[in-house]
PDB file of C-alpha atoms in Angstrom:
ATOM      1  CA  UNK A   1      62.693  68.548 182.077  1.00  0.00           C
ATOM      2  CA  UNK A   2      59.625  70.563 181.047  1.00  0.00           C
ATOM      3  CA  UNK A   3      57.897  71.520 184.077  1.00  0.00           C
ATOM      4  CA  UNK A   4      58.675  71.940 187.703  1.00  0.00           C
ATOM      5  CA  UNK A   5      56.646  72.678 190.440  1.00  0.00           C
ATOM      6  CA  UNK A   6      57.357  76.558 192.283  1.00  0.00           C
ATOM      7  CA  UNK A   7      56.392  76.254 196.399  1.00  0.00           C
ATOM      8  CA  UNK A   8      54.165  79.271 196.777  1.00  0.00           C
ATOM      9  CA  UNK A   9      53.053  78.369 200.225  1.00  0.00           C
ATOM     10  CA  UNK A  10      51.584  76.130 202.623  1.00  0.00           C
ATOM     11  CA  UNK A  11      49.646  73.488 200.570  1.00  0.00           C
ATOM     12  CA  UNK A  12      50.214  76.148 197.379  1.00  0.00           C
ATOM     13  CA  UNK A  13      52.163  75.260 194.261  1.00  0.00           C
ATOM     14  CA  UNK A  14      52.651  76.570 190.577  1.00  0.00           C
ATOM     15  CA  UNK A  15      53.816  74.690 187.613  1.00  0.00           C
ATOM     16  CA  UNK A  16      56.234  76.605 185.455  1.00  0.00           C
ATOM     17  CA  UNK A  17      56.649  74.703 182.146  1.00  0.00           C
ATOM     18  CA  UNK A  18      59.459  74.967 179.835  1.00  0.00           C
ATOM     19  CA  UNK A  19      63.320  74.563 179.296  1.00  0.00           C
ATOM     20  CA  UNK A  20      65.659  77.143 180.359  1.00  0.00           C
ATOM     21  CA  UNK A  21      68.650  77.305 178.063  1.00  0.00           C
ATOM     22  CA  UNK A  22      71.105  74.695 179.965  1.00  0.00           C
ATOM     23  CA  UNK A  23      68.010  72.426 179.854  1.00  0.00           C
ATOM     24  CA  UNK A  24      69.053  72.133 175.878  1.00  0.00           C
ATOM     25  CA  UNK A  25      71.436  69.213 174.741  1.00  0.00           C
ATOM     26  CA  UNK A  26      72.242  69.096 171.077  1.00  0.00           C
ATOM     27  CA  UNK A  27      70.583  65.693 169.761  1.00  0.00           C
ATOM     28  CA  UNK A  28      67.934  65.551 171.725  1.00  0.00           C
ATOM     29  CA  UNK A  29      64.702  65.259 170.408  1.00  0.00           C
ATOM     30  CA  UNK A  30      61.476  66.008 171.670  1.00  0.00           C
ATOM     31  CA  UNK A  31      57.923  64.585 170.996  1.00  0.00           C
ATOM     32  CA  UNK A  32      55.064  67.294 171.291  1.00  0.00           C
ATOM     33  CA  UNK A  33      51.869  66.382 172.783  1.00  0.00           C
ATOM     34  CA  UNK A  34      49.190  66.560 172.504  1.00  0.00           C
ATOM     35  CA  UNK A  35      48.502  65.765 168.860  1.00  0.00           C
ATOM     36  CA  UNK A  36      46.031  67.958 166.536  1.00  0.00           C
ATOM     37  CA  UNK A  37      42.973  66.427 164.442  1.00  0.00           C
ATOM     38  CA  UNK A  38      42.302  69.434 161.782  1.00  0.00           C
ATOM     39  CA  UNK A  39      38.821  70.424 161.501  1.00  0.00           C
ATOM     40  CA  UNK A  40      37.149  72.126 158.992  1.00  0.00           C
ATOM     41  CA  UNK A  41      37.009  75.177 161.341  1.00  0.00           C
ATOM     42  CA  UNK A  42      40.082  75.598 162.278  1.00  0.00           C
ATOM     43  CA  UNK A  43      41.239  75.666 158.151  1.00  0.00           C
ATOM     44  CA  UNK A  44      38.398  77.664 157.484  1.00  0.00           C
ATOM     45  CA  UNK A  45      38.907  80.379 160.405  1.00  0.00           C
ATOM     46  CA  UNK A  46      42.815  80.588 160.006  1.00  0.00           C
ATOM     47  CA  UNK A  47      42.253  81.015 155.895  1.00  0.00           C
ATOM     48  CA  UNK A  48      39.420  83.619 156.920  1.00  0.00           C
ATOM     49  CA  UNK A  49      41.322  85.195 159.560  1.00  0.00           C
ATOM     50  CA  UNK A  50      44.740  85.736 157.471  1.00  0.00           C
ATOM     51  CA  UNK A  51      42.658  86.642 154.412  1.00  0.00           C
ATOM     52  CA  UNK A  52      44.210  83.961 152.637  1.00  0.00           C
ATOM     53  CA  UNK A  53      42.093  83.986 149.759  1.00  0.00           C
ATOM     54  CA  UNK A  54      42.825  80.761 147.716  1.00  0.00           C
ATOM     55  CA  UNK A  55      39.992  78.344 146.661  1.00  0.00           C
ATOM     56  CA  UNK A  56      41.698  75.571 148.058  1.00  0.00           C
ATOM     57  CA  UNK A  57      41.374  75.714 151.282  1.00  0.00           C
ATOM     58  CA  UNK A  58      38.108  76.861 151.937  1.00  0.00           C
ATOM     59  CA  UNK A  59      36.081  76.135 148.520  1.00  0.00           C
ATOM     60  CA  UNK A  60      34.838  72.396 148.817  1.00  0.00           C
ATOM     61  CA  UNK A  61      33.756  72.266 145.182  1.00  0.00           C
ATOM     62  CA  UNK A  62      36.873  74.186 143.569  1.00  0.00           C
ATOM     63  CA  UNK A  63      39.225  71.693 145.806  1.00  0.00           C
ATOM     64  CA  UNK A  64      37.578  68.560 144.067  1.00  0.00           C
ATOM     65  CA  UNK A  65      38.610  69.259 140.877  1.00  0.00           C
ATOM     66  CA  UNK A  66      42.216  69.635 142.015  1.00  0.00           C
ATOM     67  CA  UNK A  67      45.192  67.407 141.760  1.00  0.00           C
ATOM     68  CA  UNK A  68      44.447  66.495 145.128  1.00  0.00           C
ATOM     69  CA  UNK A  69      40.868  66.236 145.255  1.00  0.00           C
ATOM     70  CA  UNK A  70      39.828  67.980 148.482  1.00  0.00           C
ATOM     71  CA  UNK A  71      40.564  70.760 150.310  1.00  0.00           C
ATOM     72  CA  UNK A  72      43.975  71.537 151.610  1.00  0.00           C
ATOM     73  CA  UNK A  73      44.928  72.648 155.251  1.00  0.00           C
ATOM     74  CA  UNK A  74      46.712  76.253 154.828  1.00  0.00           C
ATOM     75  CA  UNK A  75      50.414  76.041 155.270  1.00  0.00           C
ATOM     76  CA  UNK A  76      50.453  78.885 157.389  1.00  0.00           C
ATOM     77  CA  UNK A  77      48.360  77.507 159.219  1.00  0.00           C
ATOM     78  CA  UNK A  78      50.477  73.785 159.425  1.00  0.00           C
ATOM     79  CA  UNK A  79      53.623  75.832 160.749  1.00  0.00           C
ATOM     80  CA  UNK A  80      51.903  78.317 163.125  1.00  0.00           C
ATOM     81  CA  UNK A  81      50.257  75.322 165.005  1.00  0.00           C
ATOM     82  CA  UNK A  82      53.622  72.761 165.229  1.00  0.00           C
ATOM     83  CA  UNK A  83      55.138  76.375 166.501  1.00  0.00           C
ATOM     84  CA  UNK A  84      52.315  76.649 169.127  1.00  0.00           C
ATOM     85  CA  UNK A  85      52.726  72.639 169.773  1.00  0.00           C
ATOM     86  CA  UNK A  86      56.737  73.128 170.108  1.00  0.00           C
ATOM     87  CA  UNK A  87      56.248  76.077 173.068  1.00  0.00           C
ATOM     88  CA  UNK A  88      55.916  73.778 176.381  1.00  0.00           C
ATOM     89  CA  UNK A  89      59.357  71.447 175.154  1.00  0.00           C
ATOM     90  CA  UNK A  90      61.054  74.590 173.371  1.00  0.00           C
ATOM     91  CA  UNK A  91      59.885  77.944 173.765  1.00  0.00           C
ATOM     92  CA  UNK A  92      58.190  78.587 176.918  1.00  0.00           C
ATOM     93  CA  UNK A  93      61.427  80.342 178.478  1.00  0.00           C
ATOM     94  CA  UNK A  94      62.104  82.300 175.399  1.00  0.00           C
ATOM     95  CA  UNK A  95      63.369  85.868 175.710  1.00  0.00           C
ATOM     96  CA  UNK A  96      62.230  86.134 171.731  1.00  0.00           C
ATOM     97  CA  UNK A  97      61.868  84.010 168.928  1.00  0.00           C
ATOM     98  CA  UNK A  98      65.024  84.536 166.343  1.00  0.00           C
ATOM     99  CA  UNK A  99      64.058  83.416 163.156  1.00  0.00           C
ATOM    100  CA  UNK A 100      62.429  80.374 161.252  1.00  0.00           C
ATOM    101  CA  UNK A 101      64.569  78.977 157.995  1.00  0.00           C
ATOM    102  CA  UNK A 102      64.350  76.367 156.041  1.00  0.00           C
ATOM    103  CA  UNK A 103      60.330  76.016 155.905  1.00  0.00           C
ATOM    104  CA  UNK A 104      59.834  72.968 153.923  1.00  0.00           C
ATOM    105  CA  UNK A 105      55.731  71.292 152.884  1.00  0.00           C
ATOM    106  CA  UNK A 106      56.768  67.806 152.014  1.00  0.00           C
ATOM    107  CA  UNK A 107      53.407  66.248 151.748  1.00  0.00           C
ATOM    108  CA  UNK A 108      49.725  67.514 151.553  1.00  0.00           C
ATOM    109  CA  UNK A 109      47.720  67.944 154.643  1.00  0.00           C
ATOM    110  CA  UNK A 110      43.759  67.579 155.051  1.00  0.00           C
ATOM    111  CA  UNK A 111      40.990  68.487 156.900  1.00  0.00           C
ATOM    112  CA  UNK A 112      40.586  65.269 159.527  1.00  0.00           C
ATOM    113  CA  UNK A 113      44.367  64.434 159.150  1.00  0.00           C
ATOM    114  CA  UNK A 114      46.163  63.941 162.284  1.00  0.00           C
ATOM    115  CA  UNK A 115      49.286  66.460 163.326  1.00  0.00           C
ATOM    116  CA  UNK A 116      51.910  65.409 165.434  1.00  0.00           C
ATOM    117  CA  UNK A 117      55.603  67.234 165.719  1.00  0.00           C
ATOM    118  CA  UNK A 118      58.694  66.659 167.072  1.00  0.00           C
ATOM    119  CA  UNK A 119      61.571  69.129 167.942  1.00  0.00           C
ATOM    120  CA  UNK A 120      65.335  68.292 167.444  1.00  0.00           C
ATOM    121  CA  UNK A 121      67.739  70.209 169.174  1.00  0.00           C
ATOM    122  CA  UNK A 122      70.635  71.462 166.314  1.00  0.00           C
ATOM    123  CA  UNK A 123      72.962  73.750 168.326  1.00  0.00           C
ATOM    124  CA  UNK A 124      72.860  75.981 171.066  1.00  0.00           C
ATOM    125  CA  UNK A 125      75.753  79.011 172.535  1.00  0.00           C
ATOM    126  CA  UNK A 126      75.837  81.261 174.533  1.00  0.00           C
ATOM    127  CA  UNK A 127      74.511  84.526 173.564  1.00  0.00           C
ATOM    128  CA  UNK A 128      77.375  87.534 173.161  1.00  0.00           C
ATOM    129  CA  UNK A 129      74.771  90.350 174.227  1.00  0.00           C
ATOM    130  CA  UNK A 130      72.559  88.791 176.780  1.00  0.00           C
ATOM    131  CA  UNK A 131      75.023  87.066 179.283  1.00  0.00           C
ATOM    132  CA  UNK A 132      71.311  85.991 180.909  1.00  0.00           C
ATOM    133  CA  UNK A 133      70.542  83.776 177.857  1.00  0.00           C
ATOM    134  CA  UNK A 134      71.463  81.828 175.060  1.00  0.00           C
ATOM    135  CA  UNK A 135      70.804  80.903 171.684  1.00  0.00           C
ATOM    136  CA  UNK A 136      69.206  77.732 170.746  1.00  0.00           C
ATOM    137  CA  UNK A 137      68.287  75.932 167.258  1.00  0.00           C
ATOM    138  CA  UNK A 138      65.724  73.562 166.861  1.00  0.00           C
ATOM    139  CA  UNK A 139      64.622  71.267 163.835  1.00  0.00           C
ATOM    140  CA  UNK A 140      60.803  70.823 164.369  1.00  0.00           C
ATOM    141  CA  UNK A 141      59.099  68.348 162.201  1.00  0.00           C
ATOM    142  CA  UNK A 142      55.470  67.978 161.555  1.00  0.00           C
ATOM    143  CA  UNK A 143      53.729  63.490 160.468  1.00  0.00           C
ATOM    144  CA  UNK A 144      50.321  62.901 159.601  1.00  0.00           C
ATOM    145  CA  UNK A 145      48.610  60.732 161.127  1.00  0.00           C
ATOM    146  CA  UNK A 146      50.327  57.651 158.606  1.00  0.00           C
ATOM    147  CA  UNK A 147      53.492  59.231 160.028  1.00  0.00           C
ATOM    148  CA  UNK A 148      54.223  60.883 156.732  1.00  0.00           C
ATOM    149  CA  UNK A 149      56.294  64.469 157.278  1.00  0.00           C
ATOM    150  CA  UNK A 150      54.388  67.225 156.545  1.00  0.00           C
ATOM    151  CA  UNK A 151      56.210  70.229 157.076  1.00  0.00           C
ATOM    152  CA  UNK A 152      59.541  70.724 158.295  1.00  0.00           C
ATOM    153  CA  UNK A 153      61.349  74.059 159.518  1.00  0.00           C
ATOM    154  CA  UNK A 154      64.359  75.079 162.065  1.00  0.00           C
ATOM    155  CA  UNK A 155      64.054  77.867 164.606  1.00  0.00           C
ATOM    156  CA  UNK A 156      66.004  79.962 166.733  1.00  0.00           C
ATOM    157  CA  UNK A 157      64.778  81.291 169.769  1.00  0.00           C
ATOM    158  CA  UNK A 158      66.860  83.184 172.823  1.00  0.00           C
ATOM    159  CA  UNK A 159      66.393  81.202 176.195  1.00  0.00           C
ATOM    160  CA  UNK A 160      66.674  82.355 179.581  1.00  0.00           C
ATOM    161  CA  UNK A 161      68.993  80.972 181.864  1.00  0.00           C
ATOM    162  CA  UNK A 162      68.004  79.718 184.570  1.00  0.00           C
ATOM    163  CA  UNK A 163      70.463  81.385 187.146  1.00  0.00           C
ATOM    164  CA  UNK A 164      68.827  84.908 185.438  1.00  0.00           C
ATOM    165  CA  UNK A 165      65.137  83.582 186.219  1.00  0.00           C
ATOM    166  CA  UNK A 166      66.323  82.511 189.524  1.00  0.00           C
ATOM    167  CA  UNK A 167      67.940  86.133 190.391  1.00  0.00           C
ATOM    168  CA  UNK A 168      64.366  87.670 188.953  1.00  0.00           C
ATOM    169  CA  UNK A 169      62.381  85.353 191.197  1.00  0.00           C
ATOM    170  CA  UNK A 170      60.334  85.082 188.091  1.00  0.00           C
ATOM    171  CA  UNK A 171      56.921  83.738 189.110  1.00  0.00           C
ATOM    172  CA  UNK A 172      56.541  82.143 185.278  1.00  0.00           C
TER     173      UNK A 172
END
């Protein structure tokens, strides 16, 4: 379940997106949508913005006479976006992200490439301080467009329960 639909009022409704922590199952896996063609722009404004100041993602001519022969996408920039693709199917009841381990860049990616991810759900308890949430690990993985993995990390977020959100009469 990602989304449901919150009565309001007469002929009124909100969507509220997002698992709450029972929502989780270990082994399931979910496919994030939609996918992400990298422009120059984005590379060039998350290298810019992070002051990231390596040649090879922003420098055209310096990238050519690299191993790889054109400019590379900025890792950071790889992981923050699969995170920000991940939210609606993982994170979008989080109390807080955790932590992020195991950051692996498999394979190069490029400006025009193609980014689609994919969540696996690892574990999940209950949390020992926060009787209102629980702990949940994911596996998200990142394919180019030639379904080659890209980037691979795990995270660890705390998720609301839904009895807790329920109780709040959270509106989101």
């Amino acid at each position: 379940m990602t989304g449901e639909a919150v009565d309001l009022g007469e002929n009124r409704y909100r969507e509220r997106f997002g698992r709450y922590f029972e929502d989780f199952t270990p082994g399931d896996i979910y496919e994030h949508r939609p996918n992400r063609t990298i422009t120059e722009s984005d590379n060039s404004w998350f290298t810019l913005l992070t002051m990231n100041t390596h040649p090879l993602h922003f420098d055209k001519e310096y990238a050519r006479h690299s191993e790889f022969g054109q400019r590379l996408v900025c890792s950071t920039f790889t992981v923050a976006l699969m995170v920000g693709m991940s939210v609606t199917d993982v994170s979008q009841k989080a109390i807080a992200n955790l932590g992020w381990t195991n950051i692996s860049l498999t394979h190069p990616l490029f400006i025009g490439d193609t980014l689609s991810a994919e969540s696996e759900v690892l574990e999940k308890r209950e949390s020992k301080s926060r009787p209102h949430a629980g702990i949940v690990t994911v596996k998200t993985r990142g394919f180019n467009q030639d379904g080659k993995i890209v980037c691979a990390f795990e995270r660890t977020i705390l998720v609301m329960k839904r009895a807790a959100a329920n109780e709040a009469k959270a509106n989101y």
